[in-house]
Short mmCIF file of C-alpha atoms in Angstrom, two decimals:
data_model
loop_
_atom_site.label_atom_id
_atom_site.label_comp_id
_atom_site.label_asym_id
_atom_site.label_seq_id
_atom_site.Cartn_x
_atom_site.Cartn_y
_atom_site.Cartn_z
CA MET A 367 -0.03 0.04 -0.30
CA LYS A 368 2.64 2.50 0.87
CA LEU A 369 4.56 1.54 -2.49
CA PHE A 370 1.13 2.46 -4.35
CA LYS A 371 0.79 5.47 -2.61
CA LYS A 372 3.88 6.40 -3.43
CA VAL A 373 3.80 5.96 -6.79
CA ASN A 374 0.81 7.25 -7.49
CA ILE A 375 2.22 11.00 -6.39
CA THR A 376 5.44 10.48 -8.06
CA LEU A 377 2.77 9.73 -11.30
CA ALA A 378 0.47 13.33 -10.29
CA ILE A 379 3.67 15.38 -9.86
CA PHE A 380 4.69 14.21 -13.38
CA ILE A 381 1.74 14.25 -15.04
CA GLY A 382 1.38 18.32 -13.14
CA LEU A 383 4.86 19.02 -14.95
CA VAL A 384 3.85 17.76 -18.17
CA LEU A 385 0.65 19.43 -17.86
CA GLY A 386 2.23 22.98 -16.76
CA ILE A 387 5.29 22.86 -19.85
CA LEU A 388 1.99 22.34 -22.37
CA LEU A 389 -0.31 24.95 -20.76
CA GLY A 390 3.10 27.39 -20.49
CA LEU A 391 3.76 26.52 -24.45
CA LEU A 392 0.45 26.38 -25.79
CA VAL A 393 -1.44 29.30 -23.58
CA PRO A 394 -0.25 32.81 -24.98
CA GLY A 395 0.93 35.00 -22.72
CA ASN A 396 -1.83 37.89 -23.43
CA VAL A 397 -4.05 36.02 -21.79
CA GLY A 398 -3.18 37.67 -18.44
CA TRP A 399 -6.25 36.33 -16.51
CA PHE A 400 -4.86 32.72 -16.95
CA TYR A 401 -1.65 33.02 -15.81
CA SER A 402 -2.82 35.31 -13.36
CA ILE A 403 -4.73 32.48 -11.74
CA LEU A 404 -1.83 30.14 -11.92
CA SER A 405 0.24 32.45 -10.44
CA VAL A 406 -1.66 32.93 -7.71
CA VAL A 407 -2.32 29.33 -6.70
CA SER A 408 1.55 28.66 -7.14
CA SER A 409 1.89 31.79 -4.96
CA LEU A 410 -0.55 29.94 -2.70
CA TYR A 411 1.42 26.47 -2.68
CA MET A 412 4.63 27.78 -2.15
CA ASN A 413 3.33 30.36 1.23
CA ALA A 414 1.93 27.28 2.50
CA LEU A 415 5.10 24.86 2.38
CA ASN A 416 7.24 27.90 3.37
CA MET A 417 4.99 28.91 6.13
CA MET A 418 6.30 25.47 8.46
CA ILE A 419 9.48 25.03 7.00
CA TYR A 420 11.52 27.17 9.43
CA PRO A 421 9.25 25.77 12.80
CA LEU A 422 9.72 22.53 11.02
CA VAL A 423 13.44 22.81 10.33
CA PHE A 424 14.18 23.96 13.94
CA CYS A 425 11.85 21.33 15.65
CA SER A 426 13.38 18.49 13.61
CA ILE A 427 17.05 19.29 14.48
CA VAL A 428 16.50 19.57 18.24
CA VAL A 429 14.32 16.69 18.34
CA GLY A 430 16.83 14.77 15.93
CA ILE A 431 19.71 15.94 18.73
CA HIS A 432 17.42 15.07 21.68
CA GLY A 433 16.75 11.32 20.06
CA ILE A 434 20.51 10.91 19.29
CA GLY A 435 20.81 11.70 22.74
CA SER A 436 25.01 12.26 22.46
CA VAL A 437 26.41 15.61 21.25
CA SER A 438 29.68 13.42 19.95
CA LYS A 439 27.51 11.59 18.23
CA THR A 440 25.56 15.07 16.27
CA GLY A 441 28.90 16.58 15.89
CA LYS A 442 30.18 13.29 13.87
CA ILE A 443 26.90 13.68 11.90
CA GLY A 444 26.91 17.02 11.26
CA GLY A 445 30.46 17.40 10.09
CA LEU A 446 30.19 14.37 7.81
CA SER A 447 27.48 15.71 6.48
CA LEU A 448 29.32 19.05 5.66
CA LEU A 449 32.64 17.25 4.19
CA PHE A 450 30.24 15.20 2.27
CA PHE A 451 29.13 18.29 0.10
CA LEU A 452 31.91 19.85 0.21
CA VAL A 453 33.64 17.43 -1.47
CA THR A 454 30.76 16.95 -3.94
CA THR A 455 30.65 20.53 -4.65
CA ALA A 456 34.21 20.82 -5.54
CA VAL A 457 33.68 17.62 -8.05
CA ALA A 458 30.45 19.25 -9.61
CA SER A 459 32.88 23.02 -10.41
CA ALA A 460 35.41 20.91 -11.37
CA LEU A 461 32.82 18.93 -14.15
CA GLY A 462 31.20 22.46 -14.91
CA LEU A 463 34.36 23.93 -15.95
CA VAL A 464 36.12 21.00 -18.22
CA LEU A 465 33.10 19.78 -19.80
CA PRO A 466 31.85 22.67 -21.79
CA ARG A 467 35.59 23.22 -23.08
CA ILE A 468 35.87 19.48 -24.12
CA LEU A 469 32.69 19.75 -26.20
CA ASN A 470 33.76 23.64 -27.49
CA LEU A 471 30.11 25.15 -26.39
CA GLY A 472 29.90 29.04 -27.37
CA THR A 473 32.12 28.10 -30.46
CA GLY A 474 30.76 30.09 -32.95
CA VAL A 475 27.91 31.85 -30.78
CA THR A 476 27.01 35.32 -31.17
CA ILE A 477 24.88 36.54 -28.20
CA GLU A 478 23.64 39.95 -27.76
CA MET A 479 23.67 40.87 -24.13
CA THR A 480 21.36 43.53 -22.51
CA GLU A 481 22.35 45.43 -19.17
CA SER A 482 21.60 44.49 -15.86
CA THR A 483 21.57 45.63 -12.24
CA VAL A 484 22.05 42.81 -10.46
CA GLU A 485 24.29 43.43 -7.87
CA ALA A 486 27.39 41.08 -7.59
CA THR A 487 28.20 38.85 -4.10
CA GLN A 488 31.31 40.32 -2.29
CA PHE A 489 33.53 37.41 -1.15
CA THR A 490 33.75 39.09 1.89
CA SER A 491 30.33 37.84 2.28
CA LEU A 492 31.84 34.86 3.65
CA LEU A 493 33.42 36.50 6.20
CA ASP A 494 29.89 37.87 7.06
CA THR A 495 28.28 34.81 7.40
CA LEU A 496 30.55 33.10 10.09
CA GLU A 497 30.49 36.56 11.89
CA ASN A 498 26.66 36.74 11.92
CA LEU A 499 26.61 32.36 12.68
CA ILE A 500 24.97 33.09 16.10
CA PRO A 501 21.60 34.92 15.92
CA SER A 502 21.44 38.03 18.73
CA ASN A 503 17.63 37.81 17.80
CA PRO A 504 16.55 34.16 16.80
CA ILE A 505 13.03 35.90 15.99
CA ALA A 506 14.26 37.80 13.63
CA SER A 507 16.44 35.21 12.11
CA PHE A 508 13.00 32.73 11.71
CA ALA A 509 11.11 36.35 10.17
CA ASN A 510 13.84 37.08 8.02
CA GLY A 511 14.76 33.24 7.05
CA ASN A 512 18.33 32.97 7.56
CA MET A 513 18.35 29.30 7.31
CA LEU A 514 22.33 29.23 9.01
CA GLN A 515 21.13 31.24 11.84
CA VAL A 516 17.70 29.38 12.86
CA LEU A 517 20.17 25.92 12.15
CA VAL A 518 22.94 27.50 14.42
CA PHE A 519 19.75 28.23 16.93
CA ALA A 520 18.47 24.66 16.69
CA LEU A 521 21.83 23.24 17.70
CA ILE A 522 22.24 25.10 20.54
CA ILE A 523 18.63 24.56 22.03
CA GLY A 524 19.02 20.83 21.32
CA PHE A 525 22.63 20.25 22.90
CA THR A 526 21.59 22.95 25.81
CA ILE A 527 18.57 20.54 26.68
CA LEU A 528 21.08 17.49 26.33
CA ALA A 529 23.33 19.03 28.88
CA VAL A 530 20.57 19.89 31.62
CA GLY A 531 19.05 16.72 31.65
CA GLU A 532 15.36 16.49 33.65
CA LYS A 533 15.42 20.26 33.38
CA GLY A 534 15.03 21.04 29.82
CA GLU A 535 12.42 17.83 29.42
CA PRO A 536 9.68 20.60 29.87
CA LEU A 537 10.99 22.79 26.72
CA MET A 538 11.72 19.49 24.78
CA ALA A 539 7.90 18.07 25.00
CA VAL A 540 6.39 21.86 23.59
CA ILE A 541 9.44 21.42 20.88
CA THR A 542 8.17 17.94 20.16
CA SER A 543 4.39 18.46 20.18
CA VAL A 544 5.11 21.67 18.23
CA ASN A 545 7.66 19.08 15.24
CA ASP A 546 4.43 16.80 15.02
CA VAL A 547 1.94 20.06 14.24
CA SER A 548 3.94 20.84 11.41
CA LEU A 549 4.53 17.58 10.17
CA LYS A 550 0.72 17.21 10.48
CA ILE A 551 0.59 20.97 8.62
CA ILE A 552 2.73 19.78 5.73
CA SER A 553 1.69 16.04 5.16
CA VAL A 554 -1.86 17.86 4.41
CA VAL A 555 -0.11 20.62 2.03
CA MET A 556 2.06 17.52 0.13
CA TYR A 557 -1.66 16.78 -1.55
CA PHE A 558 -1.50 19.52 -3.21
CA THR A 559 1.63 19.04 -4.72
CA PRO A 560 0.95 18.08 -8.46
CA LEU A 561 -1.45 21.28 -8.88
CA GLY A 562 1.35 23.31 -7.21
CA VAL A 563 4.15 22.26 -9.31
CA LEU A 564 1.33 22.28 -12.71
CA CYS A 565 1.00 26.14 -12.03
CA SER A 566 4.57 26.63 -11.27
CA ILE A 567 6.51 25.17 -14.63
CA ALA A 568 3.15 26.91 -16.64
CA THR A 569 4.17 30.20 -15.64
CA VAL A 570 7.89 29.80 -15.97
CA VAL A 571 7.61 28.54 -19.68
CA GLU A 572 5.44 31.31 -20.76
CA ALA A 573 7.75 34.07 -18.72
CA ASN A 574 10.44 33.01 -20.76
CA GLY A 575 9.26 32.10 -24.36
CA THR A 576 9.94 29.34 -26.75
CA ASP A 577 12.55 32.35 -28.68
CA THR A 578 14.87 32.54 -25.68
CA ILE A 579 14.23 28.35 -24.79
CA LEU A 580 15.44 27.71 -28.39
CA SER A 581 18.03 30.35 -28.63
CA LEU A 582 20.24 28.44 -26.23
CA ALA A 583 18.97 24.92 -27.04
CA THR A 584 22.19 23.71 -27.23
CA VAL A 585 23.82 25.04 -24.29
CA MET A 586 20.70 24.12 -21.92
CA ILE A 587 20.59 20.21 -23.91
CA ALA A 588 24.37 20.15 -22.53
CA LEU A 589 23.60 21.29 -18.98
CA TYR A 590 20.83 18.90 -18.85
CA VAL A 591 23.00 16.14 -20.02
CA THR A 592 25.26 17.00 -17.31
CA TYR A 593 23.08 17.10 -14.86
CA PHE A 594 21.78 13.59 -15.61
CA LEU A 595 25.09 11.72 -16.07
CA TYR A 596 26.21 13.43 -12.79
CA ALA A 597 23.08 12.67 -10.84
CA VAL A 598 23.44 9.08 -11.80
CA VAL A 599 26.94 8.18 -12.32
CA PHE A 600 28.41 10.26 -9.16
CA TYR A 601 25.55 10.14 -6.68
CA GLY A 602 24.15 6.95 -7.93
CA GLY A 603 27.65 5.67 -7.09
CA LEU A 604 27.95 6.78 -4.40
CA VAL A 605 24.53 5.02 -2.80
CA LYS A 606 25.83 2.14 -4.56
CA THR A 607 28.92 1.94 -3.18
CA LEU A 608 28.96 3.44 0.20
CA GLY A 609 25.10 3.67 0.69
CA LYS A 610 24.64 0.18 0.33
CA CYS A 611 21.54 0.90 -1.88
CA SER A 612 20.61 -0.25 -5.53
CA ILE A 613 20.66 2.86 -7.62
CA ARG A 614 16.74 1.92 -9.03
CA LYS A 615 15.53 1.42 -5.44
CA PHE A 616 17.36 5.10 -4.09
CA PHE A 617 15.75 7.06 -7.23
CA SER A 618 12.39 5.35 -7.15
CA ALA A 619 12.16 5.68 -3.54
CA VAL A 620 13.31 9.85 -3.63
CA ALA A 621 11.75 11.18 -7.35
CA PRO A 622 8.36 12.74 -5.24
CA ALA A 623 11.43 14.92 -3.59
CA ALA A 624 13.11 15.51 -6.76
CA LEU A 625 10.17 15.88 -8.88
CA ASN A 626 8.68 18.41 -6.29
CA ALA A 627 12.21 19.90 -6.44
CA PHE A 628 12.19 20.66 -10.23
CA GLY A 629 8.71 22.14 -10.61
CA THR A 630 9.31 24.41 -7.60
CA CYS A 631 12.96 25.40 -8.04
CA SER A 632 13.27 25.19 -4.27
CA SER A 633 15.03 23.26 -2.03
CA SER A 634 14.56 24.63 1.00
CA ALA A 635 10.23 24.37 0.27
CA THR A 636 11.54 19.85 -0.71
CA ILE A 637 12.79 19.73 2.96
CA PRO A 638 9.78 18.00 4.48
CA LEU A 639 8.82 16.27 1.37
CA SER A 640 12.85 14.98 1.09
CA MET A 641 12.60 13.83 5.15
CA LYS A 642 9.12 11.79 3.81
CA CYS A 643 10.69 10.09 0.94
CA MET A 644 14.21 9.12 3.47
CA GLU A 645 11.86 8.27 6.66
CA GLU A 646 9.28 6.09 4.90
CA GLU A 647 10.98 4.45 1.85
CA LEU A 648 14.42 4.24 2.84
CA ASP A 649 14.65 3.69 6.51
CA CYS A 650 16.58 6.62 6.83
CA PRO A 651 16.78 7.64 11.16
CA ASN A 652 15.02 11.26 11.80
CA GLU A 653 18.41 11.94 13.82
CA ILE A 654 20.05 11.65 10.10
CA THR A 655 17.46 13.25 8.15
CA SER A 656 16.75 16.11 10.54
CA LEU A 657 20.54 17.39 10.51
CA ALA A 658 21.84 16.46 6.85
CA ILE A 659 18.62 17.70 4.78
CA PRO A 660 17.98 21.08 6.44
CA LEU A 661 21.64 21.48 6.17
CA GLY A 662 21.75 20.38 2.65
CA ALA A 663 19.54 23.09 1.34
CA THR A 664 21.78 25.56 2.93
CA VAL A 665 25.51 24.87 1.91
CA ASN A 666 25.15 21.73 -0.53
CA MET A 667 24.53 23.50 -3.88
CA ASP A 668 26.37 21.26 -6.08
CA ALA A 669 24.54 21.54 -9.60
CA VAL A 670 24.55 25.83 -8.76
CA SER A 671 28.19 24.91 -9.31
CA ILE A 672 27.92 23.38 -12.61
CA VAL A 673 25.35 25.69 -13.82
CA MET A 674 27.63 28.89 -12.51
CA SER A 675 31.29 27.12 -13.91
CA PHE A 676 29.22 25.50 -16.97
CA MET A 677 27.84 29.00 -17.96
CA ILE A 678 30.79 31.30 -17.34
CA THR A 679 32.82 28.81 -19.79
CA PHE A 680 29.92 28.79 -22.45
CA PHE A 681 29.45 32.67 -22.58
CA ALA A 682 33.62 33.61 -22.06
CA SER A 683 33.98 31.10 -25.86
CA ALA A 684 30.80 33.02 -27.21
CA CYS A 685 32.44 36.67 -26.07
CA GLY A 686 35.63 35.79 -26.83
CA VAL A 687 37.35 35.82 -23.23
CA GLU A 688 40.35 33.54 -23.03
CA VAL A 689 39.81 31.94 -19.12
CA SER A 690 42.99 30.58 -18.18
CA ILE A 691 43.75 27.42 -16.45
CA SER A 692 44.74 29.59 -13.14
CA MET A 693 41.79 31.69 -13.72
CA MET A 694 39.38 27.94 -13.41
CA VAL A 695 41.30 26.74 -10.33
CA VAL A 696 40.27 30.09 -8.84
CA ILE A 697 36.53 29.98 -10.01
CA LEU A 698 36.48 26.14 -8.75
CA LEU A 699 37.20 27.60 -5.21
CA ALA A 700 35.39 30.37 -5.22
CA ASN A 701 32.57 28.19 -6.57
CA VAL A 702 32.50 26.49 -3.12
CA LEU A 703 32.94 28.86 -1.04
CA LEU A 704 30.23 30.94 -2.47
CA SER A 705 27.86 27.68 -2.66
CA ILE A 706 27.66 28.03 1.20
CA GLY A 707 25.92 31.63 1.02
CA THR A 708 23.72 30.45 -1.92
CA PRO A 709 19.92 30.37 -0.92
CA GLY A 710 17.74 27.36 -1.44
CA VAL A 711 15.31 29.39 -3.12
CA PRO A 712 14.25 30.26 -6.55
CA GLY A 713 16.75 32.77 -8.02
CA GLY A 714 19.76 32.01 -5.33
CA ALA A 715 22.21 31.69 -7.69
CA ILE A 716 21.85 34.46 -9.97
CA ALA A 717 24.15 36.95 -7.24
CA SER A 718 26.90 34.47 -7.01
CA PHE A 719 26.99 34.13 -10.69
CA ALA A 720 27.66 37.72 -11.00
CA ALA A 721 30.57 37.87 -8.71
CA LEU A 722 32.31 34.67 -10.47
CA SER A 723 31.28 36.39 -14.12
CA ALA A 724 33.70 39.59 -13.07
CA MET A 725 36.02 37.41 -11.43
CA ALA A 726 36.40 35.72 -15.40
CA GLY A 727 36.13 39.02 -16.67
CA LEU A 728 33.13 38.77 -18.89
CA PRO A 729 31.12 41.75 -20.46
CA THR A 730 28.52 42.84 -17.64
CA GLY A 731 25.81 42.61 -19.91
CA ILE A 732 26.29 39.21 -19.93
CA MET A 733 23.81 39.26 -17.21
CA GLY A 734 20.91 40.08 -19.05
CA VAL A 735 21.29 36.97 -21.05
CA TYR A 736 22.34 34.26 -18.08
CA ILE A 737 19.07 35.75 -15.79
CA SER A 738 16.56 35.19 -19.13
CA VAL A 739 17.77 31.02 -18.94
CA ASN A 740 18.59 31.07 -15.43
CA THR A 741 14.95 29.75 -14.21
CA LEU A 742 15.58 26.93 -16.33
CA ALA A 743 18.83 26.47 -15.70
CA ASP A 744 17.67 26.45 -11.83
CA MET A 745 14.75 23.75 -11.98
CA GLY A 746 17.38 20.77 -12.96
CA ALA A 747 19.94 22.33 -10.63
CA THR A 748 17.26 22.11 -7.75
CA CYS A 749 16.41 18.49 -8.57
CA VAL A 750 20.40 17.72 -8.80
CA ASN A 751 20.77 19.64 -5.09
CA VAL A 752 17.94 17.95 -2.97
CA LEU A 753 19.25 14.28 -4.87
CA GLY A 754 22.38 15.08 -3.52
CA ASP A 755 20.91 15.95 0.30
CA LEU A 756 19.31 12.44 0.05
CA ALA A 757 22.60 10.32 -1.39
CA CYS A 758 24.06 11.80 1.80
CA CYS A 759 21.38 10.53 4.21
CA GLN A 760 21.55 7.02 2.55
CA VAL A 761 25.56 7.41 2.94
CA LEU A 762 25.34 8.19 6.23
CA ASN A 763 22.68 6.01 7.11
CA ALA A 764 24.70 3.12 5.90
CA GLN A 765 27.58 4.22 7.12
CA LEU A 766 26.98 5.09 10.63
CA ASN A 767 24.86 1.50 10.90
CA LYS A 768 22.11 3.66 12.72
CA LYS A 769 19.42 1.29 10.79
CA LYS A 770 19.47 -1.08 8.76
CA PRO A 771 20.75 0.33 4.86
CA ALA A 772 18.44 -0.73 2.31
CA GLU A 773 19.07 -3.92 0.60
CA THR A 774 20.89 -3.91 -2.61
CA LYS A 775 18.73 -5.71 -5.61
#
């Protein structure tokens, strides 16, 4: 019965994706009322998800720490997760830099640039991020959507409850209750995921237009082939060798989360569904998912690094700008660092791309072209990022022996 329900929601989300794409292509943009309705429905769905994301993340982390019952074990899960994400991001950056050169993407392409007022991310932002990790006002962190500060605050509360023992149990009971309520609300919202994805995709396709899609078809196809290879070969290989799970079983189990991420372009909004897939379908314990998945939504930007490296190399070739090997290395390292500050929301990579394109010596007008395809690239990137979060959970589950890992077939 569980498998039947999982297949149904996966099929429903996929149907929502296909119908949304068809509507965006077939219904003309001058039918304003139609897209206004879709935009309202999409906003309602996203707001319903966002409404409970931060309470759920905070409570699930605290509950997860309390369930582990050991500060050292919690630190081990968090540390290994962060190491996993940093290593995979570095690999993704290298792939994005090398593959476009091998394929000679951008050669013979002429790009008409438009102006852009996007402000580039400053590299001092990494230091600012470290300086502001501990929130001076936790309430403001929730209100402003500062996921890193929410994560740190949850860790502080969770560790402190463990330290004070029985005196912290009343607070723990309240947090557990809030966590249960949040999960219930999210589970109801999940029933509307296919409709939310349909409306989100339709408006995205209509906004970009067929001309823009066709003009950059080659680079987008190559980018999605890269996504596919990275997800199946690299993540699949990690899941198979380190996660002790068959590749088919893993991707089948996490398909609902991956499709939701593709449709919403938000890894943060996919957190509840990601946790549900891992815990119910792959028997991954909450003590791992409650830490690794929110952390991954914040710092795991593998596919964003692929996009930034990939598009910089493409635009450099199209604009006749030579990117040296030394500059490629700098861009790779900068990708890894900037990924920490890239939010898991739609369009979160734009400012980071502005910083890297300036480093590569690209003309500022290139940002207008990049922004025109950002959403199309971001859909696949978000899907791959979420798959990376889930692959990390599977690997940790197998390596830490928290529960018996899923059997291979």
